[in-house]
Structure formats: structure tokens, C-alpha cells
C-alpha positions in Angstrom: -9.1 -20.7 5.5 -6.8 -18.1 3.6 -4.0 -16.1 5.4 -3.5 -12.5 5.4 -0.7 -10.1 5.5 -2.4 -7.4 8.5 -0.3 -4.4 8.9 -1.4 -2.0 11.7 -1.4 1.7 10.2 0.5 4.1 8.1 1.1 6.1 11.5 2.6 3.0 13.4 4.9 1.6 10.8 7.8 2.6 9.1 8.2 3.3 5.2 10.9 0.1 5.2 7.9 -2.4 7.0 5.0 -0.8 4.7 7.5 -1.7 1.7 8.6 -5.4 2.6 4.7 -6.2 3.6 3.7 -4.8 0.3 6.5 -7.1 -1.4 5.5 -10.5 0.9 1.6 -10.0 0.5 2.6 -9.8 -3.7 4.9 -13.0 -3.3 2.4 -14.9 -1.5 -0.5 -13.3 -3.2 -2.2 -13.0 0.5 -3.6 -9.6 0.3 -3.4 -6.9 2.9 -5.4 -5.6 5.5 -4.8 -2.4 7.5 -6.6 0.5 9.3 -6.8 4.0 7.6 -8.0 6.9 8.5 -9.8 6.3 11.5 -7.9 8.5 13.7 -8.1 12.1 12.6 -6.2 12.9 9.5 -3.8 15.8 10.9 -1.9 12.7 12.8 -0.6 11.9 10.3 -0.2 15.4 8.4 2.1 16.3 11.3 4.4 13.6 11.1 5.0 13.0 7.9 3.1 16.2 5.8 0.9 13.7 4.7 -2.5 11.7 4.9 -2.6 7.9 5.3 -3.6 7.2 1.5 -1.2 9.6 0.1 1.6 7.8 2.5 0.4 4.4 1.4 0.0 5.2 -2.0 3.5 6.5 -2.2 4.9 3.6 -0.5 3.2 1.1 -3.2 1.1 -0.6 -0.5 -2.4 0.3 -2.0 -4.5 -2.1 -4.8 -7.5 -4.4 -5.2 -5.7 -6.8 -2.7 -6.0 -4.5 0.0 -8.8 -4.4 2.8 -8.9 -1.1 4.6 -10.7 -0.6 8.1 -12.4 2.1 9.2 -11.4 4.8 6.1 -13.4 7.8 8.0 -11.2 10.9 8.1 -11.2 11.2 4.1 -11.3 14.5 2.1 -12.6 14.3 -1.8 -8.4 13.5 -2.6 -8.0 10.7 -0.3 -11.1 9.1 -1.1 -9.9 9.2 -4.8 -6.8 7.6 -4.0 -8.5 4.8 -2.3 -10.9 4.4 -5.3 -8.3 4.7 -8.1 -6.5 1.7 -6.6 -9.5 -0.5 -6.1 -8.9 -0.8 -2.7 -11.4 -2.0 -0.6 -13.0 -0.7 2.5 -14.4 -2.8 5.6 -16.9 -0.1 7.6 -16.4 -0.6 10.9 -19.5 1.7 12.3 -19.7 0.1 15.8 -16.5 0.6 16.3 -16.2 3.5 15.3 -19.2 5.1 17.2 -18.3 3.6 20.4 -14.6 5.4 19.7 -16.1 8.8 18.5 -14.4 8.8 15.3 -17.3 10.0 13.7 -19.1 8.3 10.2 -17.2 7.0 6.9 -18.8 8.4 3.8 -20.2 5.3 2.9 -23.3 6.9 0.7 -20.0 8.5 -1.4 -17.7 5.6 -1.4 -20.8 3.2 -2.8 -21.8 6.4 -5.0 -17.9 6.6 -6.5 -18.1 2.5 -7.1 -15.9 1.4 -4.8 -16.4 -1.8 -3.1 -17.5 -1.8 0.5 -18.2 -4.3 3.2 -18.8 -4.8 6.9 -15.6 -5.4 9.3 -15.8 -5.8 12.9 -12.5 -4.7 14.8 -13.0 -7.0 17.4 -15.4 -5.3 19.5 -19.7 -5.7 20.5 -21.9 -9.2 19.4 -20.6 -11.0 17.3 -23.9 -11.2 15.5 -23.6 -10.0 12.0 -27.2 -9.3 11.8 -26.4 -6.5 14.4 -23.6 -5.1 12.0 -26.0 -5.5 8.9 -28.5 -3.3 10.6 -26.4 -0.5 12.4 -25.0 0.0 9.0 -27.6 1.0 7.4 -29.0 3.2 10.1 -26.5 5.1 11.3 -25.9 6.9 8.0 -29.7 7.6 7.8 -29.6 9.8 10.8 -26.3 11.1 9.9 -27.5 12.5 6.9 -31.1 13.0 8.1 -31.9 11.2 4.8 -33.9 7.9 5.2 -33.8 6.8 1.5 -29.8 6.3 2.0 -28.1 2.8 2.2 -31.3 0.2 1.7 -31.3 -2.7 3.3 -30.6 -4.8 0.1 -27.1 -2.5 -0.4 -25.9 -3.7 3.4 -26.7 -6.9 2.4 -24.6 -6.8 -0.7 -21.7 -5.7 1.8 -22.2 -8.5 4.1 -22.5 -11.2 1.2 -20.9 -10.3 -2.4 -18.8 -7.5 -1.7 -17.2 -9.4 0.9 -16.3 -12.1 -1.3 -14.7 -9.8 -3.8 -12.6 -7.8 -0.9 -11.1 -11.3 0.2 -10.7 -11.7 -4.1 -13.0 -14.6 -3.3 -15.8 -13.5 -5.4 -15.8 -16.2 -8.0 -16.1 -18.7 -5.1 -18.5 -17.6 -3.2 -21.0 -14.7 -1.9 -24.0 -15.6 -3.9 -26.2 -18.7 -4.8 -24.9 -19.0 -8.7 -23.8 -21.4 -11.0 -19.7 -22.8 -10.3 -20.1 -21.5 -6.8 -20.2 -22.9 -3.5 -23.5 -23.5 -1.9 -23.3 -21.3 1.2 -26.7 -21.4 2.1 -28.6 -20.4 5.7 -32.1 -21.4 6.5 -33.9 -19.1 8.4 -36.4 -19.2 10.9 -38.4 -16.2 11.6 -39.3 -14.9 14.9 -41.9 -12.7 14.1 -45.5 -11.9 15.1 -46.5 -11.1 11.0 -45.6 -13.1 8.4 -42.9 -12.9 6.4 -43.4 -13.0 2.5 -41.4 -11.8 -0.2 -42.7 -8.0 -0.3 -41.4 -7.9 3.3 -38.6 -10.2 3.9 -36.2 -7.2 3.8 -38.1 -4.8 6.1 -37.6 -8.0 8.3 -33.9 -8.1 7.7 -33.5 -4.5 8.6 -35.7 -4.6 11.4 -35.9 -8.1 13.3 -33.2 -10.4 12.2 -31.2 -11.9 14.6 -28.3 -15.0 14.4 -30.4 -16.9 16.8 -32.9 -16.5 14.2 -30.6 -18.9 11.6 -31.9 -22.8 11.8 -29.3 -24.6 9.6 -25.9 -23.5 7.6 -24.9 -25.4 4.3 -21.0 -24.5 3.5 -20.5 -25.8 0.5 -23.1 -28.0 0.5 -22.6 -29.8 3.4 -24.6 -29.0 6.4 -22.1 -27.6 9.5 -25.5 -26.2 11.9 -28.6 -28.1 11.8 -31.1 -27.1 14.6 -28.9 -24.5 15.8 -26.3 -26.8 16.4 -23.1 -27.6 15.1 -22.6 -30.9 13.6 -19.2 -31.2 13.3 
């Protein structure tokens, strides 16, 4: 279990906090996480003439150690700000429907290179499988394109990019070499098989946490039978 420094927003804290949480998360190289952008963007160009990325930026808070929620309200200049310090953004798509914040620009943050996972801001299941799957819908029918965000891309978010975000990625968030064994064993509820050509059309369409049988951290087995062990 790793700490984290969490700081709310660029609206709710002063320059002085946004400084001395920049210098503590450096000193005890815990990262940062914080929400930008996911109220509207004039906010925060009425109170201080500026957006939340150009505040942050100015204020030394952003680089690869930071985990930013939300990040909807971006224009082409805060998005590059965001990418040119490697900062990396937890969608939050649930959250953000059920708010009426509108839809991150996912397809363009993934497009630019920038790393992107799945965050949850404490609200609906708790079921990743349900994050895994509104995430890559709700961009389809936002941009009435159904060839945007595959499956196998969410899946990424939820697994690899996660690991890098937390600057975990030589640890964990694949099966390789050096790394931990993080494993799941899967048990399919399904009336078809599945086989290898469909096991993603089954992630995207049927998978459930109920659905998961055992989990290996590390090796060592924490859920067998759906239960935990220890």
C-alpha cells in the first residue's frame, strides 16, 4: 500500500497550499492526485484569468507523478500542457455523466500519447468491469463512431496504464518477466463459448466481478472460489 499526496482542485486551494503539496509529494516522492477540469473552465478563468492547467503549471504542481481526475473542460492549449508534463489522467466517465459534466477527449488524449486510465471518484458499483465497459462506450456514441476506444485500449487503462500513473509500472500491470504475478481466473457466464477470437467481445459485453473465480497477488492466492482467504 503506497500513500498519496491528494489535493482537491486548482479552484479550492490557494497558490501557497498548491506550492508546499508540490514540495511534500517531491520530498516523499508520493505523487499527486487532484481533480482538473471537471467543472467548466470559465470557473476558473474568472477567478484567477486562468484555466486549471495553466494555474497548475505555473504553480510547479504538474509532472509524470501527478494523477489527474476527470480532465474534461480542455481546449487544444490545456490539453498540451497536461501532455508536455506527462501527467496522467484517471477518466472518471460515470461520474462525470451522472454530474453532466459532459465527455473527456479521451480518443485525443490517447491519440496525443498521453497515458490514461480508469478512476472512480467514489460513486456507482464498485465493479471495475462496469468502468471497463462504460468507457469504452460512452465515447462511441459521443462521437457517433464505433471504431473508437477498442476494448483492448480500456483494458490497457485498467491494467498497464494504471501501473505506470501510480509509477508502479515496472512492478506490476502485466504478466512479464521481474514482475509480480497478479493474476485473475475467470469464470465465464456465458451461453457461447468463449475462445480466443472472442474473449474480448466478451470483456466488452458480458464481464462481470462476480464473474472472477480466484485472484493471485503476487503469487499468492488472496480469492479462491470467490472467497477471500485471508
Amino acid at each position: 500500500i503506497q500513500g498519496r499526496l491528494g489535493v482537491h482542485t486548482a479552484f479550492t486551494n490557494s497558490f501557497a497550499t498548491l506550492k508546499k503539496a508540490r514540495a511534500i509529494a517531491s520530498q516523499q516522492k508520493c505523487g499527486i492526485q487532484i481533480h482538473i477540469a471537471e467543472i467548466p473552465r470559465a470557473f476558473l478563468v474568472e477567478k484567477y484569468g486562468k484555466s486549471a492547467p495553466q494555474v497548475l503549471e505555473e504553480q510547479g504542481v504538474l509532472g509524470p507523478d501527478v494523477v489527474a481526475a476527470h480532465c474534461i473542460d480542455l481546449p487544444d492549449e490545456d490539453l498540451e500542457i497536461l501532455r508536455r508534463n506527462r501527467v496522467n489522467v484517471a477518466h472518471t466517465p460515470m461520474t462525470n455523466s451522472l454530474g453532466g459534466n459532459g465527455v473527456a477527449r479521451v480518443p485525443d488524449m490517447v491519440a496525443a500519447g498521453m497515458n490514461v486510465t480508469l478512476g472512480h471518484d467514489c460513486f456507482f458499483t464498485l465493479d471495475t468491469a462496469e468502468y471497463i465497459r462504460y468507457a469504452s462506450l460512452v465515447h462511441k456514441a459521443h462521437r457517433a463512431n464505433p471504431a473508437i476506444l477498442p476494448i483492448f485500449q480500456v483494458l490497457d487503462m485498467a491494467t498497464g496504464n494504471a501501473a505506470r500513473a501510480l509509477g508502479m509500472g515496472d512492478r506490476i500491470g502485466s504478466l512479464a518477466e521481474g514482475k509480480r504475478a497478479d493474476i485473475l481466473v475467470i469464470r465465464p457466464d456465458s451461453p457461447s463459448p468463449v475462445v480466443p477470437a472472442s474473449v474480448l467481445s466478451w470483456f466488452s459485453m458480458s464481464f462481470q466481478g462476480r464473474n472472477v473465480e480466484t485472484v493471485l497477488v503476487d503469487g499468492k492466492v488472496v480469492v479462491k472460489g470467490g472467497r477471500m482467504t485471508t
